[in-house]
PDB file of N, CA and C in Angstrom:
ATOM      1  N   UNK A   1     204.829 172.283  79.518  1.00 73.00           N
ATOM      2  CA  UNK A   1     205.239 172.840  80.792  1.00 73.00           C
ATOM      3  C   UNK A   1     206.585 173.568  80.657  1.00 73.00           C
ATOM      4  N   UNK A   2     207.851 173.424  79.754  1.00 79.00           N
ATOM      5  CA  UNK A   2     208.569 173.775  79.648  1.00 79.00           C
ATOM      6  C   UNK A   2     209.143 174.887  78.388  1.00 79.00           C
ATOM      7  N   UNK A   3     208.099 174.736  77.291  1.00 87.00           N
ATOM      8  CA  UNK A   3     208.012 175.519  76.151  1.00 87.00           C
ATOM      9  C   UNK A   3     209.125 174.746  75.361  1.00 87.00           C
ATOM     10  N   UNK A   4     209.344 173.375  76.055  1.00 87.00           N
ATOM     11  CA  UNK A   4     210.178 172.692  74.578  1.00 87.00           C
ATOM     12  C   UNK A   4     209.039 171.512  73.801  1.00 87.00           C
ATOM     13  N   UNK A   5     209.147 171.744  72.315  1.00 90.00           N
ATOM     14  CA  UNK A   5     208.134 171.083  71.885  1.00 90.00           C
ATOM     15  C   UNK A   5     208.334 169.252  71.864  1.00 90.00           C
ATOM     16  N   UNK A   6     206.879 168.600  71.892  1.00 89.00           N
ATOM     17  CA  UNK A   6     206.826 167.454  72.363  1.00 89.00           C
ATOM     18  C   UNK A   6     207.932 166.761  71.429  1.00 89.00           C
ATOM     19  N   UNK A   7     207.876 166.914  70.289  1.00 92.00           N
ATOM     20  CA  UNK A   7     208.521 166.213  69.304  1.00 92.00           C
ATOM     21  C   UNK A   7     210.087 166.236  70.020  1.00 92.00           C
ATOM     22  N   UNK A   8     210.449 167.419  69.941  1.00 91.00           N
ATOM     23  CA  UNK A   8     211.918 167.485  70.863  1.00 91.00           C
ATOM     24  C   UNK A   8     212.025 166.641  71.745  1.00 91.00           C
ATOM     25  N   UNK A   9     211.493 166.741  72.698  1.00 89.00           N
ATOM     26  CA  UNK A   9     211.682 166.140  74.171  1.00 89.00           C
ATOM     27  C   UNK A   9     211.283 164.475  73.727  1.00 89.00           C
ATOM     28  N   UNK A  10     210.744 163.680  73.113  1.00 89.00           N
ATOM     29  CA  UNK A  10     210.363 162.471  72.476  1.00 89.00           C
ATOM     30  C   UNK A  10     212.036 162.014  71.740  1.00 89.00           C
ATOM     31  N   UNK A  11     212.440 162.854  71.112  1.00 92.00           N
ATOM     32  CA  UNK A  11     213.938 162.561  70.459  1.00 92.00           C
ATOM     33  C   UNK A  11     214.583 162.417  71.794  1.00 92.00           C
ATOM     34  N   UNK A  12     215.030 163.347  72.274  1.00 89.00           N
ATOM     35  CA  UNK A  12     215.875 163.662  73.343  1.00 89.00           C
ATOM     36  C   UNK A  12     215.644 162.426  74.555  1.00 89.00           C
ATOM     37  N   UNK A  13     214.662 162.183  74.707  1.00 89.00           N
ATOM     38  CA  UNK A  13     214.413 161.025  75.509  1.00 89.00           C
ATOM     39  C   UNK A  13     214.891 159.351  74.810  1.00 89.00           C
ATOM     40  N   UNK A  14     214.563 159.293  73.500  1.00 90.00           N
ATOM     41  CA  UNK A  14     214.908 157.971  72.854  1.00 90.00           C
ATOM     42  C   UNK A  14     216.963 158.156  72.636  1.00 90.00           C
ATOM     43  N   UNK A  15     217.175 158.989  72.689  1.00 89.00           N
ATOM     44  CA  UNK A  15     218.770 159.675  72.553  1.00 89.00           C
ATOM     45  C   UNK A  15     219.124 158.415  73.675  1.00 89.00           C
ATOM     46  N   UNK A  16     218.524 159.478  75.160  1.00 86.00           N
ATOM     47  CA  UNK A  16     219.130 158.818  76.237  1.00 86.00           C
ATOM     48  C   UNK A  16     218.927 157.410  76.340  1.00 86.00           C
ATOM     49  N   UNK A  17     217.640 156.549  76.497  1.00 88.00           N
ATOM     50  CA  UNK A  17     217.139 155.638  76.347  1.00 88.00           C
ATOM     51  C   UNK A  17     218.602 154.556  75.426  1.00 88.00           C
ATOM     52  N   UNK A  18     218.699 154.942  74.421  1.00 88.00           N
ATOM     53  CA  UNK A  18     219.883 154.336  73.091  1.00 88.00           C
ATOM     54  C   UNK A  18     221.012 154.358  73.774  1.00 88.00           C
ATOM     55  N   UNK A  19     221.498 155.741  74.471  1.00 83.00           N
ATOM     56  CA  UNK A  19     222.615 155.495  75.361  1.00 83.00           C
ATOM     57  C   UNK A  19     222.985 154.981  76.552  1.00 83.00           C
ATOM     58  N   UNK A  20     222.254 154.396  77.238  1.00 83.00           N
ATOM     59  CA  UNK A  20     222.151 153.220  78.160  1.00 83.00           C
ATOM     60  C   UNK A  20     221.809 154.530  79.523  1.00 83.00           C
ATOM     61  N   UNK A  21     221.126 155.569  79.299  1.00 81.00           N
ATOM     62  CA  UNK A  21     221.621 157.102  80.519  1.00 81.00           C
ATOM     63  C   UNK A  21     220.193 156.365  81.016  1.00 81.00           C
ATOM     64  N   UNK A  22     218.486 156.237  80.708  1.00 86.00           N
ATOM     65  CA  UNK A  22     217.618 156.192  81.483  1.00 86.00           C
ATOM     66  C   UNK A  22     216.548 154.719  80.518  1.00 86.00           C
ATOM     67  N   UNK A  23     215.687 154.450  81.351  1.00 89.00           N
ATOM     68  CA  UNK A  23     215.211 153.211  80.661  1.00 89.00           C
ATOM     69  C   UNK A  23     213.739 153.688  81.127  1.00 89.00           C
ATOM     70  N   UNK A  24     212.690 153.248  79.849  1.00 90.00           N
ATOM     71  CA  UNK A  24     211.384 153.654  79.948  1.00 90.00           C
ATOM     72  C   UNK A  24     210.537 153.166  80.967  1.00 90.00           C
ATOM     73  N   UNK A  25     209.800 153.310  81.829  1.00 87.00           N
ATOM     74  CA  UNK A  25     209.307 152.788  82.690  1.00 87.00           C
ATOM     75  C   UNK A  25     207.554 152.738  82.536  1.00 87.00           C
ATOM     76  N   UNK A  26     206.340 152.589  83.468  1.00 89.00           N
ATOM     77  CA  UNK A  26     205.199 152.461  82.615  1.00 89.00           C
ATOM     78  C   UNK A  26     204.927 153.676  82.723  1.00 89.00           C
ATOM     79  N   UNK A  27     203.601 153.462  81.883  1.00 87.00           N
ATOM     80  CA  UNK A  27     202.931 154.833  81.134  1.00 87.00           C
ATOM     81  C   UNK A  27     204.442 155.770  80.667  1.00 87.00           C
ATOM     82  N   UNK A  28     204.410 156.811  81.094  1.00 85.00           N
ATOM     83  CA  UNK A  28     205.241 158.018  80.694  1.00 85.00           C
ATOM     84  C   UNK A  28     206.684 157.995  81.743  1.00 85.00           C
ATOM     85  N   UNK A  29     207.091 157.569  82.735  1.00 89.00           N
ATOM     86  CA  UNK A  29     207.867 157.363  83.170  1.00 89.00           C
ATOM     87  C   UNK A  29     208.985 157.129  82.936  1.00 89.00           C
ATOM     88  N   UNK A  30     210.522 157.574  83.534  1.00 88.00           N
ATOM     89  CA  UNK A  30     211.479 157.110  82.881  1.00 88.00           C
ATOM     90  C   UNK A  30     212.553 156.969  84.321  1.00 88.00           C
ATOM     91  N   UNK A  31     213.285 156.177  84.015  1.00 87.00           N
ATOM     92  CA  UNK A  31     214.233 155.814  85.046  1.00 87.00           C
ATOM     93  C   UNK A  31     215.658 156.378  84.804  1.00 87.00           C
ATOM     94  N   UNK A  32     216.547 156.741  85.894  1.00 82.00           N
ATOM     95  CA  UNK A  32     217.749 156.747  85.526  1.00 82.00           C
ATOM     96  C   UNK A  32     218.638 155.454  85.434  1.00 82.00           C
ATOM     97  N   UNK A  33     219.481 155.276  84.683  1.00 79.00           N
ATOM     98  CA  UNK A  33     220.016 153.907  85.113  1.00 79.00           C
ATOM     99  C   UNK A  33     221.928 153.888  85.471  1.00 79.00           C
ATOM    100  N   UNK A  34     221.995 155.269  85.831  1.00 72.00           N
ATOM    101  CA  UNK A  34     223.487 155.430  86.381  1.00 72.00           C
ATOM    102  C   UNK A  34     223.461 155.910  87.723  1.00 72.00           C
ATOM    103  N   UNK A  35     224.618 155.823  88.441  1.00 71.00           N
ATOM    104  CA  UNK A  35     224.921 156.343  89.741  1.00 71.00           C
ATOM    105  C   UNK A  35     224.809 157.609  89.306  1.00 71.00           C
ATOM    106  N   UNK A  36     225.158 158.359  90.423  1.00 73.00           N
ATOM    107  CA  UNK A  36     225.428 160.000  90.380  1.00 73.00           C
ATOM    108  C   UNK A  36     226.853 160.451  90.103  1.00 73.00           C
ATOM    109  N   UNK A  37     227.806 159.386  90.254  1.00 76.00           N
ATOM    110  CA  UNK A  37     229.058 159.273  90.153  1.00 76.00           C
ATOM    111  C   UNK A  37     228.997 159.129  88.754  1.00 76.00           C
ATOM    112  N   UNK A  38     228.724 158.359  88.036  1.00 77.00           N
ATOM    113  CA  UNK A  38     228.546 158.122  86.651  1.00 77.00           C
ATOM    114  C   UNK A  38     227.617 158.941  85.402  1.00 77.00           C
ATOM    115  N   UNK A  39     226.714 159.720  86.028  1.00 73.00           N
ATOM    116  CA  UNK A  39     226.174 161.014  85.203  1.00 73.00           C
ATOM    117  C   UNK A  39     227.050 161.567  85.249  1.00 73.00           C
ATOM    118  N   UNK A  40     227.352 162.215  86.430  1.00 76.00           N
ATOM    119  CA  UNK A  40     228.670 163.592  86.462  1.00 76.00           C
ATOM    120  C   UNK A  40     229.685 163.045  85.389  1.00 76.00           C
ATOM    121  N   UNK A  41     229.864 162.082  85.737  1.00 79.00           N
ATOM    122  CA  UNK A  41     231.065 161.378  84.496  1.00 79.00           C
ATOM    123  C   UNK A  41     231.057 161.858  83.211  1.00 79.00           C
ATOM    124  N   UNK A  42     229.934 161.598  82.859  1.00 75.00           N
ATOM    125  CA  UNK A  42     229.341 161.402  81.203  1.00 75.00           C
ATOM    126  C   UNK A  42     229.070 162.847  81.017  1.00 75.00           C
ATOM    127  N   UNK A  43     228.402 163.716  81.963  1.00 76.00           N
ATOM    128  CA  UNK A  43     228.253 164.764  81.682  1.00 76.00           C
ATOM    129  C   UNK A  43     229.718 165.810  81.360  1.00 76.00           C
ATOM    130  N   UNK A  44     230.933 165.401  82.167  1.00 78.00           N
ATOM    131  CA  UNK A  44     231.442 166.141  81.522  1.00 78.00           C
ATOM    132  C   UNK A  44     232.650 165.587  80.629  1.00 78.00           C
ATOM    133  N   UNK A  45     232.343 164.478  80.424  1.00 78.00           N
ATOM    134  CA  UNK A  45     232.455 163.936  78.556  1.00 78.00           C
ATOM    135  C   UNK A  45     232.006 163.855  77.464  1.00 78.00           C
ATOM    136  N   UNK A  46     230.369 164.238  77.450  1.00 73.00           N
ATOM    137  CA  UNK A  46     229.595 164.424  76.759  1.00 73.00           C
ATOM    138  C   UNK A  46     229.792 165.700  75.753  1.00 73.00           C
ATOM    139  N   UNK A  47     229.716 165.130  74.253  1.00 65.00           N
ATOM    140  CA  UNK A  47     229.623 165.934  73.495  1.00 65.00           C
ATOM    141  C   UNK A  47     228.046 166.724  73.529  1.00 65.00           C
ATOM    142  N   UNK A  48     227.487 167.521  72.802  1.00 63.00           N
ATOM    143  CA  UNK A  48     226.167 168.054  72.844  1.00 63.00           C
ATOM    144  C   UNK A  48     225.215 167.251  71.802  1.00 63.00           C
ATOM    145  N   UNK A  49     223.850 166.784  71.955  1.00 58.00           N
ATOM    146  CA  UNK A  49     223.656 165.888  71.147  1.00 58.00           C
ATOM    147  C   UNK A  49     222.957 166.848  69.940  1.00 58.00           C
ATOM    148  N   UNK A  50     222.887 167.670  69.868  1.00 60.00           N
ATOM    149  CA  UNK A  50     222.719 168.949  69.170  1.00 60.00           C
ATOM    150  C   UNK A  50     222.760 170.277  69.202  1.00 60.00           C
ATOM    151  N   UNK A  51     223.558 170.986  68.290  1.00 55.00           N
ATOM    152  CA  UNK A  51     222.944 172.464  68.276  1.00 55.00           C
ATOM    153  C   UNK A  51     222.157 172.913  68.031  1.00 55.00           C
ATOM    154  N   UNK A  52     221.171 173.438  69.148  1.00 58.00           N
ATOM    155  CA  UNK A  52     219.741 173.845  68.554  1.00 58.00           C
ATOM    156  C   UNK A  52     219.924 175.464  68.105  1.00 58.00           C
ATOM    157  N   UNK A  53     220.854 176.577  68.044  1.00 57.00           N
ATOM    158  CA  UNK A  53     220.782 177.547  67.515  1.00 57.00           C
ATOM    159  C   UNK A  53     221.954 177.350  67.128  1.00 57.00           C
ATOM    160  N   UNK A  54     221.930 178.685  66.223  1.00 58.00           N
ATOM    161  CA  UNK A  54     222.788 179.424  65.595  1.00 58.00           C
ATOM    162  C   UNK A  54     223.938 180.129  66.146  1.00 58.00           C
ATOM    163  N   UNK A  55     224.710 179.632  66.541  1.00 55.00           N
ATOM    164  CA  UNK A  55     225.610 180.500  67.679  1.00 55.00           C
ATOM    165  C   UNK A  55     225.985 181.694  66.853  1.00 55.00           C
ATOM    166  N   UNK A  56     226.790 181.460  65.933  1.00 62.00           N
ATOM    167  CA  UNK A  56     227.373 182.753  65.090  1.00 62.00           C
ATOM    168  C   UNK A  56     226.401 183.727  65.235  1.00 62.00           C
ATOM    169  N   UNK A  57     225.417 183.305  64.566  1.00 59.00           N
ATOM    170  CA  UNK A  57     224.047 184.653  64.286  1.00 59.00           C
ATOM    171  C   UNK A  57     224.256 185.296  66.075  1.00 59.00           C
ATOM    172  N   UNK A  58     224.341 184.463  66.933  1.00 52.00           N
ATOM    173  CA  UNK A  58     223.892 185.317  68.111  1.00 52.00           C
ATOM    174  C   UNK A  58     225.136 185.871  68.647  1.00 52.00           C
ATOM    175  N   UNK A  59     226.448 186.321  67.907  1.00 51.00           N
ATOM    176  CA  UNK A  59     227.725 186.861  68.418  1.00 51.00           C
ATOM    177  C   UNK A  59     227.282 188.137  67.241  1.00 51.00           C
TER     178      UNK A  59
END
């Protein structure tokens, strides 16, 4: 649905999951497990949990 591949989004989900951000719920489901006060937090303390391109190449 989003054109990011499953494998990605499977990492990216066990990332958060490890970092205490959302907890698996049944079947495919996932929960958040912070306030909204406390995402915003993290979000702008958060390092990036990867670079997926090449920045240089694209300057």
């Amino acid at each position: 649905m989003t054109g990011i591949p499953r494998e990605t989004v499977r990492r990216k989900l066990r990332i958060l999951v490890e970092r205490g951000l959302i907890t698996p719920g049944p079947g495919s489901a996932f929960s958040l497990t912070l306030a909204r006060e406390e995402i915003s937090d993290f979000v702008r303390r958060a390092q990036p949990l990867e670079m997926p391109y090449d920045w240089e190449a694209l300057q």
